[in-house]
Coordinates of N, CA and C in Angstrom, one line a residue:
X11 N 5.6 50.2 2.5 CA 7.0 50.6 2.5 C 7.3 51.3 3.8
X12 N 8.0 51.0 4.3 CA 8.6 51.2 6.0 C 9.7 52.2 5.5
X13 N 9.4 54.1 6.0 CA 10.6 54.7 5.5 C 11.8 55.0 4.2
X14 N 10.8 54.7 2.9 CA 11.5 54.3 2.0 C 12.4 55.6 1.4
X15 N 12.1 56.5 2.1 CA 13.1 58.2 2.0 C 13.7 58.4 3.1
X16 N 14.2 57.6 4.1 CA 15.5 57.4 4.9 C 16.8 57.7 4.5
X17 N 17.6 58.5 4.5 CA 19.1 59.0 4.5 C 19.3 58.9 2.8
X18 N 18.0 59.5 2.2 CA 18.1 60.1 0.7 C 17.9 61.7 0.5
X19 N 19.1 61.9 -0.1 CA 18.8 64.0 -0.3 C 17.5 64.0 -1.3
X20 N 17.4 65.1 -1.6 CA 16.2 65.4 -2.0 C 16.0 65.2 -3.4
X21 N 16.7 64.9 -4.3 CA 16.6 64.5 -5.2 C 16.2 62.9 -5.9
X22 N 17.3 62.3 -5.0 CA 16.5 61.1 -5.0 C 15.2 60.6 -4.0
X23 N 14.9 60.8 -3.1 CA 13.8 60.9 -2.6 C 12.8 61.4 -3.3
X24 N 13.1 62.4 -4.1 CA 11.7 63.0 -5.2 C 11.5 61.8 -6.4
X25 N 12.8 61.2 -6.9 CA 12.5 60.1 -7.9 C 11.5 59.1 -7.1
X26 N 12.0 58.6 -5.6 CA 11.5 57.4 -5.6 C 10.2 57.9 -5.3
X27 N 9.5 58.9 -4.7 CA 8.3 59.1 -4.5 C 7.3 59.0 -5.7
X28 N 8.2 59.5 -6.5 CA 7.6 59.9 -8.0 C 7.3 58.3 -8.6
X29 N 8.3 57.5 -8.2 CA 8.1 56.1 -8.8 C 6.8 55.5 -7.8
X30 N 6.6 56.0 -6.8 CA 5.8 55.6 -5.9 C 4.2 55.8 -6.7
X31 N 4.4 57.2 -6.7 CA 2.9 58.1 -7.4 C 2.6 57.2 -8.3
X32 N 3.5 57.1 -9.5 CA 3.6 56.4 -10.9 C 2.7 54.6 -10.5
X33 N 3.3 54.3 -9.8 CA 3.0 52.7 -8.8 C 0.9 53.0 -8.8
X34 N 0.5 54.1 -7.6 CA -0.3 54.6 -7.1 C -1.3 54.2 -8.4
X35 N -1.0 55.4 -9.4 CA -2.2 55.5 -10.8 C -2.3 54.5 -11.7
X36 N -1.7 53.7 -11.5 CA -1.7 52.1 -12.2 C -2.5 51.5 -11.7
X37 N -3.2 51.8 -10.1 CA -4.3 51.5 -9.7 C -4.2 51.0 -8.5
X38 N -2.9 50.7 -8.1 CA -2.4 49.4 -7.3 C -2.4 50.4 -5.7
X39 N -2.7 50.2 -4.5 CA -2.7 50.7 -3.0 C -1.3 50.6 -2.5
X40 N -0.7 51.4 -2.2 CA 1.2 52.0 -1.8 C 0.7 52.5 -0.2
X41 N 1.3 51.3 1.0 CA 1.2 52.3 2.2 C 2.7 52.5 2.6
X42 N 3.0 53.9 3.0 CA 4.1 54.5 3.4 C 4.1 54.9 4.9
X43 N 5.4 54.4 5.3 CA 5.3 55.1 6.7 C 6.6 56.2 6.5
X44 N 6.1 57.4 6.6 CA 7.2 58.5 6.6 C 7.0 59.5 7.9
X45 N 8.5 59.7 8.4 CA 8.6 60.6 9.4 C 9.4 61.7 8.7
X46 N 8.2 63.0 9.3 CA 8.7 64.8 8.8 C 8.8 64.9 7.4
X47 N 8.0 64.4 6.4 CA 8.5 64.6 4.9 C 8.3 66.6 4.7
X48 N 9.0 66.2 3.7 CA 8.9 67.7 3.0 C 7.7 67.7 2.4
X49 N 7.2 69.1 2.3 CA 5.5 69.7 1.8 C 5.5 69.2 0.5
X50 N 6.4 68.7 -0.5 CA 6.5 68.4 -2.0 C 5.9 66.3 -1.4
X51 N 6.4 65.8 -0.4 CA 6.2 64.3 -0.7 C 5.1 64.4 0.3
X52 N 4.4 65.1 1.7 CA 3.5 65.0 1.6 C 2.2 65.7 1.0
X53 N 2.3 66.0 -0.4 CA 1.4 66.5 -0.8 C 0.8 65.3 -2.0
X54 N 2.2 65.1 -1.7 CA 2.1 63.3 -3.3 C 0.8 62.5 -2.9
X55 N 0.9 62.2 -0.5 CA -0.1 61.2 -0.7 C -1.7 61.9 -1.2
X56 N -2.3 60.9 -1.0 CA -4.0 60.8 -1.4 C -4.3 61.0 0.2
X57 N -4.2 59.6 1.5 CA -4.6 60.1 2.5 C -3.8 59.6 3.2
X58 N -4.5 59.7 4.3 CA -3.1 60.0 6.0 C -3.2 59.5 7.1
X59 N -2.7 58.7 7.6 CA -3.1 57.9 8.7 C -1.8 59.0 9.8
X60 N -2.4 60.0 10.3 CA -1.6 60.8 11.4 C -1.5 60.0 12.7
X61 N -0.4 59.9 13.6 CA -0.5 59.1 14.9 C 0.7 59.9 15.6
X62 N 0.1 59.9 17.0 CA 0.9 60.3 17.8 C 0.9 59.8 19.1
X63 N 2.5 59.3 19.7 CA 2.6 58.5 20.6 C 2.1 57.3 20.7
X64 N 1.3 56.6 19.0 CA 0.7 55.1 19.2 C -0.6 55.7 18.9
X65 N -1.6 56.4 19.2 CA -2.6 56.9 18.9 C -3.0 57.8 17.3
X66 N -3.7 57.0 17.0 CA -4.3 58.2 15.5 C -4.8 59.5 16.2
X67 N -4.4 60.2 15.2 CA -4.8 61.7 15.1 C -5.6 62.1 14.2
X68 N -5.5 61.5 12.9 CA -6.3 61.9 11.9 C -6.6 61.3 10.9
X69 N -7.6 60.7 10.4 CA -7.5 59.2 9.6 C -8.4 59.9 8.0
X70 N -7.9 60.1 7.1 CA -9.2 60.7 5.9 C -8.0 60.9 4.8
X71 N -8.8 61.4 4.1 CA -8.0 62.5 2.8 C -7.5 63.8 2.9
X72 N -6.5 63.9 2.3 CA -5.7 65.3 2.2 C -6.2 65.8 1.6
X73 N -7.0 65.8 0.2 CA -7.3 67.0 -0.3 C -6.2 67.6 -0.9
X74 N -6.9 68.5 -1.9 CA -6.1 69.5 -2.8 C -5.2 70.1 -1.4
X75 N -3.8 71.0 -1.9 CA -3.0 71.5 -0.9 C -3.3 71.0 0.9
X76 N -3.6 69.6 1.5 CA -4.5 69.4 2.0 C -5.6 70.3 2.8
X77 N -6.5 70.6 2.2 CA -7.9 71.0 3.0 C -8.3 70.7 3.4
X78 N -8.3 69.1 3.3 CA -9.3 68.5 4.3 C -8.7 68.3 5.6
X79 N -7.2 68.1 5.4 CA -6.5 68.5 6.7 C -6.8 69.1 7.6
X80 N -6.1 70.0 6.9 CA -6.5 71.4 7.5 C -7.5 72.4 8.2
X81 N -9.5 71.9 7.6 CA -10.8 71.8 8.2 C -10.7 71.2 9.4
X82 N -10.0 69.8 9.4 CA -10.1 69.2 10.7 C -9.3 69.8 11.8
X83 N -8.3 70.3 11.8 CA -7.4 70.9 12.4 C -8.3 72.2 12.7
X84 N -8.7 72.8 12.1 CA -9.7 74.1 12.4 C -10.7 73.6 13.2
X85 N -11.2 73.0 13.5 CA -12.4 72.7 14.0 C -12.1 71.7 15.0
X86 N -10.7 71.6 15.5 CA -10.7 70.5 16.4 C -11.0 71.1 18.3
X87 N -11.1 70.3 19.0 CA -11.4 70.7 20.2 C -11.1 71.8 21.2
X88 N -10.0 72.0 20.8 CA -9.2 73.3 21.8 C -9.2 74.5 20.5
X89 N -10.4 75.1 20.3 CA -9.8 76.8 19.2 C -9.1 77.5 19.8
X90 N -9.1 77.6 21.4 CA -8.4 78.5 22.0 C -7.0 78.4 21.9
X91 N -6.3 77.2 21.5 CA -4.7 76.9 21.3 C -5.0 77.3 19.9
X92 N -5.7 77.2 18.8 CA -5.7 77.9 17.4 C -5.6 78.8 17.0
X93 N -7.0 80.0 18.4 CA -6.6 81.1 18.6 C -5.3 81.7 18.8
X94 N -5.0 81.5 19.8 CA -3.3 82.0 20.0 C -2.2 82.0 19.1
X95 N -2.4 80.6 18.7 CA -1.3 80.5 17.7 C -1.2 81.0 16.4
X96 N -2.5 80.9 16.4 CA -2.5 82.1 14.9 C -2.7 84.1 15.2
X97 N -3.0 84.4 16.4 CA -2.2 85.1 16.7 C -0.7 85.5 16.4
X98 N 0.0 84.7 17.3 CA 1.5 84.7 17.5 C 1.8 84.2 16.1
X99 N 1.2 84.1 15.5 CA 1.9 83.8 13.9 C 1.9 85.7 13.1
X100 N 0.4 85.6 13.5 CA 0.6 87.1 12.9 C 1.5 87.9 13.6
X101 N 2.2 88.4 14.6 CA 3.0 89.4 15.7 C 4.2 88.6 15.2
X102 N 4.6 87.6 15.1 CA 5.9 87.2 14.6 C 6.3 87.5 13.1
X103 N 5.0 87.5 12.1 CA 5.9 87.6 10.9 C 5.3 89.3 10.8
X104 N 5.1 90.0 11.3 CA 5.9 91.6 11.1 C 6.7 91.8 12.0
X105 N 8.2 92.5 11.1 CA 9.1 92.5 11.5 C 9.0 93.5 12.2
X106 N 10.0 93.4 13.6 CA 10.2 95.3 14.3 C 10.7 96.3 13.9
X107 N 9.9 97.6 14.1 CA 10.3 99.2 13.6 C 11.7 99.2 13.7
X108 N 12.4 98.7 14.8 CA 13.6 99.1 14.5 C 14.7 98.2 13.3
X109 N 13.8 96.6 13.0 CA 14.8 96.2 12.1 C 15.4 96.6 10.8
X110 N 16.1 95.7 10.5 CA 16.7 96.3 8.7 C 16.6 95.2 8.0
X111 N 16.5 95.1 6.7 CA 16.4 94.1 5.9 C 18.2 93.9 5.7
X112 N 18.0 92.2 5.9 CA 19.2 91.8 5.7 C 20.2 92.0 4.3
X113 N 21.4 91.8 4.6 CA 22.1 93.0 3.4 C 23.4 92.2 3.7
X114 N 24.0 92.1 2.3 CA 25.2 91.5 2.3 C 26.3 92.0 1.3
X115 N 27.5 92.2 1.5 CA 28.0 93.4 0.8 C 28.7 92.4 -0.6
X116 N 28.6 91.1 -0.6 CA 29.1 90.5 -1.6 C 28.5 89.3 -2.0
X117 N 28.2 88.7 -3.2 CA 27.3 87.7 -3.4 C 27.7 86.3 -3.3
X118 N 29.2 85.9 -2.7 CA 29.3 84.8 -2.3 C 30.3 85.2 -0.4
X119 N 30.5 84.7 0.1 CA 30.4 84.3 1.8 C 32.1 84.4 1.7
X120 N 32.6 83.8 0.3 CA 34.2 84.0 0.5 C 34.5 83.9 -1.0
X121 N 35.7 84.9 -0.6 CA 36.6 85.3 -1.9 C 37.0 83.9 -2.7
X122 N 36.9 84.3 -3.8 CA 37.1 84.0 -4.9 C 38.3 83.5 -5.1
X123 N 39.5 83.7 -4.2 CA 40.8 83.1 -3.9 C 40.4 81.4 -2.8
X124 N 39.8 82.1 -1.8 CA 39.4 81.0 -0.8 C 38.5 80.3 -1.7
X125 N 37.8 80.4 -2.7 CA 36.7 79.2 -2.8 C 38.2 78.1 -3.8
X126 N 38.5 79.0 -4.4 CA 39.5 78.0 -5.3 C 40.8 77.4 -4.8
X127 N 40.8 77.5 -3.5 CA 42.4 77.1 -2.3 C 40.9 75.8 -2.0
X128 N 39.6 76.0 -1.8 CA 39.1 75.1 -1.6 C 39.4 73.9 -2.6
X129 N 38.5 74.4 -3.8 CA 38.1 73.1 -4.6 C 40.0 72.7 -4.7
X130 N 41.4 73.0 -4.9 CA 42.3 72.7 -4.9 C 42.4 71.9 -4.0
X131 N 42.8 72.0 -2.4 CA 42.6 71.1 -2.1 C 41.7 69.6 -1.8
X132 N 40.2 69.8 -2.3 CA 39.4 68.6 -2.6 C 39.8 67.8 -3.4
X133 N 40.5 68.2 -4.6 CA 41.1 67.6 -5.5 C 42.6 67.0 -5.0
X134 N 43.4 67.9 -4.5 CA 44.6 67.3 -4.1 C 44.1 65.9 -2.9
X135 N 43.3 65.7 -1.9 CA 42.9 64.9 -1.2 C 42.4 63.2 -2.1
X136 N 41.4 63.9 -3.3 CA 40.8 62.9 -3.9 C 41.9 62.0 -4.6
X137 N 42.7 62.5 -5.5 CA 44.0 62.1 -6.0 C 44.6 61.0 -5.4
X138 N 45.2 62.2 -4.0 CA 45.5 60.9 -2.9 C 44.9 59.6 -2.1
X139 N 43.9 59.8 -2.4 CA 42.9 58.7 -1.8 C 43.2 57.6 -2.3
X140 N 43.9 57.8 -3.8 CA 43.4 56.4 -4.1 C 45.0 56.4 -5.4
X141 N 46.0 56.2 -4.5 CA 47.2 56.5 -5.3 C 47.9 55.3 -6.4
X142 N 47.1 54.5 -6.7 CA 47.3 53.8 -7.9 C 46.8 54.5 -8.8
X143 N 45.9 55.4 -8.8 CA 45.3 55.9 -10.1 C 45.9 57.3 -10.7
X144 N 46.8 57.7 -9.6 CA 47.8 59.0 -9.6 C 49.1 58.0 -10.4
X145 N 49.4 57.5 -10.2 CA 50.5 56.7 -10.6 C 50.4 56.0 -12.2
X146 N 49.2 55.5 -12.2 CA 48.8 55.4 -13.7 C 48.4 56.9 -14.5
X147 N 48.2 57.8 -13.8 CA 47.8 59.0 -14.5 C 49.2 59.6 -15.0
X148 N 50.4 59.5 -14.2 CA 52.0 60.0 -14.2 C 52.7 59.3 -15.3
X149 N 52.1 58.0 -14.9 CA 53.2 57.0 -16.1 C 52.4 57.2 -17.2
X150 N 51.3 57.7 -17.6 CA 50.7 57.9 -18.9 C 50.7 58.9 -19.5
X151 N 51.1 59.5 -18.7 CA 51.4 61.7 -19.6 C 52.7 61.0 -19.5
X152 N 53.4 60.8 -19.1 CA 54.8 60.4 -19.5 C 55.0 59.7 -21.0
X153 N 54.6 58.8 -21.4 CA 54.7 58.0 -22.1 C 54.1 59.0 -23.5
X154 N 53.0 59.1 -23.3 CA 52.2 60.1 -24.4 C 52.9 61.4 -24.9
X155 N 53.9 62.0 -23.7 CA 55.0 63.2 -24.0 C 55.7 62.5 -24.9
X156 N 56.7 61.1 -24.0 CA 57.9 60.6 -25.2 C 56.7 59.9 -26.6
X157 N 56.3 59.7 -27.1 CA 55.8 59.7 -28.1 C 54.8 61.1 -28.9
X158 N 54.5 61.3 -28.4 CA 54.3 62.7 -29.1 C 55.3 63.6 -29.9
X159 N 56.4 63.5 -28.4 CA 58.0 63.7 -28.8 C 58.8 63.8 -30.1
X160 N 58.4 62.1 -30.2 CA 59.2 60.9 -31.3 C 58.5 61.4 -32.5
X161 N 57.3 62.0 -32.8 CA 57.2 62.6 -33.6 C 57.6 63.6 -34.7
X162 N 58.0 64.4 -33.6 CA 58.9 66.0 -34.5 C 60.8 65.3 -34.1
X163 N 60.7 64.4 -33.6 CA 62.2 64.0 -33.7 C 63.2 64.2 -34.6
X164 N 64.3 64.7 -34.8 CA 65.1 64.9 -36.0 C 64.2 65.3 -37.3
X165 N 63.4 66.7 -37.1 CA 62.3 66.7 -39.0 C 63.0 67.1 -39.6
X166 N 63.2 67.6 -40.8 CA 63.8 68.5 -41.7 C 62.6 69.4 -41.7
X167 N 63.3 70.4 -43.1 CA 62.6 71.5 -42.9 C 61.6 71.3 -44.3
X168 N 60.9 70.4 -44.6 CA 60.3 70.4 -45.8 C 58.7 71.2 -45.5
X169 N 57.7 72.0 -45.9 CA 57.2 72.3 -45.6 C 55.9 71.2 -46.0
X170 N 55.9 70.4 -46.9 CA 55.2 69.4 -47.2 C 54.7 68.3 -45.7
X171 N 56.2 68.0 -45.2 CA 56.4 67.4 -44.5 C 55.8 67.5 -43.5
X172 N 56.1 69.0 -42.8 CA 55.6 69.1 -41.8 C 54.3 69.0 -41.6
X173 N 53.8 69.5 -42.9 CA 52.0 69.5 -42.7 C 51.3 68.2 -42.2
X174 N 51.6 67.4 -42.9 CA 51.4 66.0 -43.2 C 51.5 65.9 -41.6
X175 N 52.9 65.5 -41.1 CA 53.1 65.5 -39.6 C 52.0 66.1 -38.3
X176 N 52.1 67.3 -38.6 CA 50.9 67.8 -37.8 C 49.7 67.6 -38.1
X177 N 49.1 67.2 -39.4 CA 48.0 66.5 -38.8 C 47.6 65.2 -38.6
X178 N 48.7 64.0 -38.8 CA 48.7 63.1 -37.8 C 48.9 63.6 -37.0
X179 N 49.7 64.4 -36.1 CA 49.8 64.8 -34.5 C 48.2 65.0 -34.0
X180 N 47.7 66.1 -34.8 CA 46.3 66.3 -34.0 C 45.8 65.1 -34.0
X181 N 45.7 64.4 -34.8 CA 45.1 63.0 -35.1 C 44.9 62.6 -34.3
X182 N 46.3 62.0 -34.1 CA 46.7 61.1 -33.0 C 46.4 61.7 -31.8
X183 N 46.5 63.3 -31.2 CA 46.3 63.4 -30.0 C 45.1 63.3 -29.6
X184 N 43.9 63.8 -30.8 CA 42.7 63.7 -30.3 C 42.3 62.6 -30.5
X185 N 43.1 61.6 -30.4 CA 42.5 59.9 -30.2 C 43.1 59.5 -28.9
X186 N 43.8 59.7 -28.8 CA 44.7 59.4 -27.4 C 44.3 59.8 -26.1
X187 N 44.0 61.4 -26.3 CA 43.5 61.5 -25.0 C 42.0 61.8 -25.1
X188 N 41.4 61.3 -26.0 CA 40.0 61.2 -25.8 C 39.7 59.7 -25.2
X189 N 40.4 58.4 -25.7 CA 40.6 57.5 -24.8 C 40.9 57.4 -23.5
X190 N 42.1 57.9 -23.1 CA 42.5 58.2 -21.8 C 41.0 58.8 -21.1
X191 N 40.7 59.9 -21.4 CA 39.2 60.5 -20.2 C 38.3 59.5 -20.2
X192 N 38.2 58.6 -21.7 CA 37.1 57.7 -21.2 C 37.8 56.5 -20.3
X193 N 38.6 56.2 -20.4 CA 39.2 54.9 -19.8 C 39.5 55.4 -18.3
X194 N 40.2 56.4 -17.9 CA 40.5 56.3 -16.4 C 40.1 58.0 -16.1
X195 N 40.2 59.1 -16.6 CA 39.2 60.0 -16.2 C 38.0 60.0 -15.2
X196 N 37.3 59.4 -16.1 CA 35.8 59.6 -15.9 C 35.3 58.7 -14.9
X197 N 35.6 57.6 -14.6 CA 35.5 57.2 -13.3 C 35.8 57.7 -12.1
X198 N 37.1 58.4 -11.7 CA 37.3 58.7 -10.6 C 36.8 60.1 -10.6
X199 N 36.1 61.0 -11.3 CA 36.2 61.9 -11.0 C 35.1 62.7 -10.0
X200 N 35.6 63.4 -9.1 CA 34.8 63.9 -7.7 C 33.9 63.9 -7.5
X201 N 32.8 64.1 -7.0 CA 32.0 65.4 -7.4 C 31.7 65.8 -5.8

């Protein structure tokens, strides 16, 4: 498979890998070409054909968390660039005497007015996007008002009456617009 987690977020990319794995223990040999995976999909494979600029770099098994990697990498030609670098790993991750631990004086980035002026307008945009379905949404609370309406039209005041009425009304409404969400709702809606 040539790139088969190309311009997929992370969630589908974890299915298809997963369907990959699943592929894998059935018995069957899965070769992948992936560029920069995340430590969760390269940990999935078994082994690794590393290359750079057209040349292999490292041809074997990963190993648990890869180790075997990782041995090779320890023991490759230059320690003195391993030296350093793991150096400069350790001097970078202690932080300086003078820093502060980062601190935030509120647990979201914007008020509570601003996030909801947001999602408002995402919705007012979506609506418009696609204005036949605003238009059937208008003509259909319309219609559902004048019959709902036609209902309590001219009642008397029997109290028998009324009961009866109202619960066909609930009846009826919770058939109506439980229809409506399935029929034209739930398709358009955002996310």
């Amino acid at each position: 498979m040539d790139e088969p987690t190309s311009g997929l977020d992370a969630r589908a990319t974890a299915i298809v890998m997963r369907t990959v794995r699943n592929i894998v223990d059935t018995g069957k040999t899965v070769v992948c070409t992936i560029h920069q995976p995340i430590i969760d999909i390269f940990e999935a494979f078994d082994e690794l054909f590393l290359m750079k600029r057209g040349e292999e770099i490292y041809v074997g098994p990963l190993g648990h968390n890869s180790c075997h990697l990782i041995k090779y990498f320890e023991v490759s030609p230059n320690p003195n660039l391993i030296m350093r670098n793991k150096l400069l790993i350790k001097e970078l991750s202690v932080p300086p005497p003078s820093s502060k631990d980062l601190y935030f004086s509120t647990q979201y980035s914007q008020p509570i007015l601003t996030q909801c002026m947001a999602c408002l307008w995402k919705q007012h945009l979506s609506y418009w996007r696609d204005p036949a379905y605003t238009a059937v949404q208008i003509f259909f609370t319309i219609v559902v008002a004048l019959m709902f309406g036609s209902i309590f039209w001219k009642q008397g005041s029997q109290t028998f009456r009324k009961q009866v009425q109202c619960n066909g009304f609930h009846l009826y409404n919770s058939s109506i617009i439980g229809t409506q969400n399935a029929s034209t709702v739930q398709p358009v809606v955002v996310v």
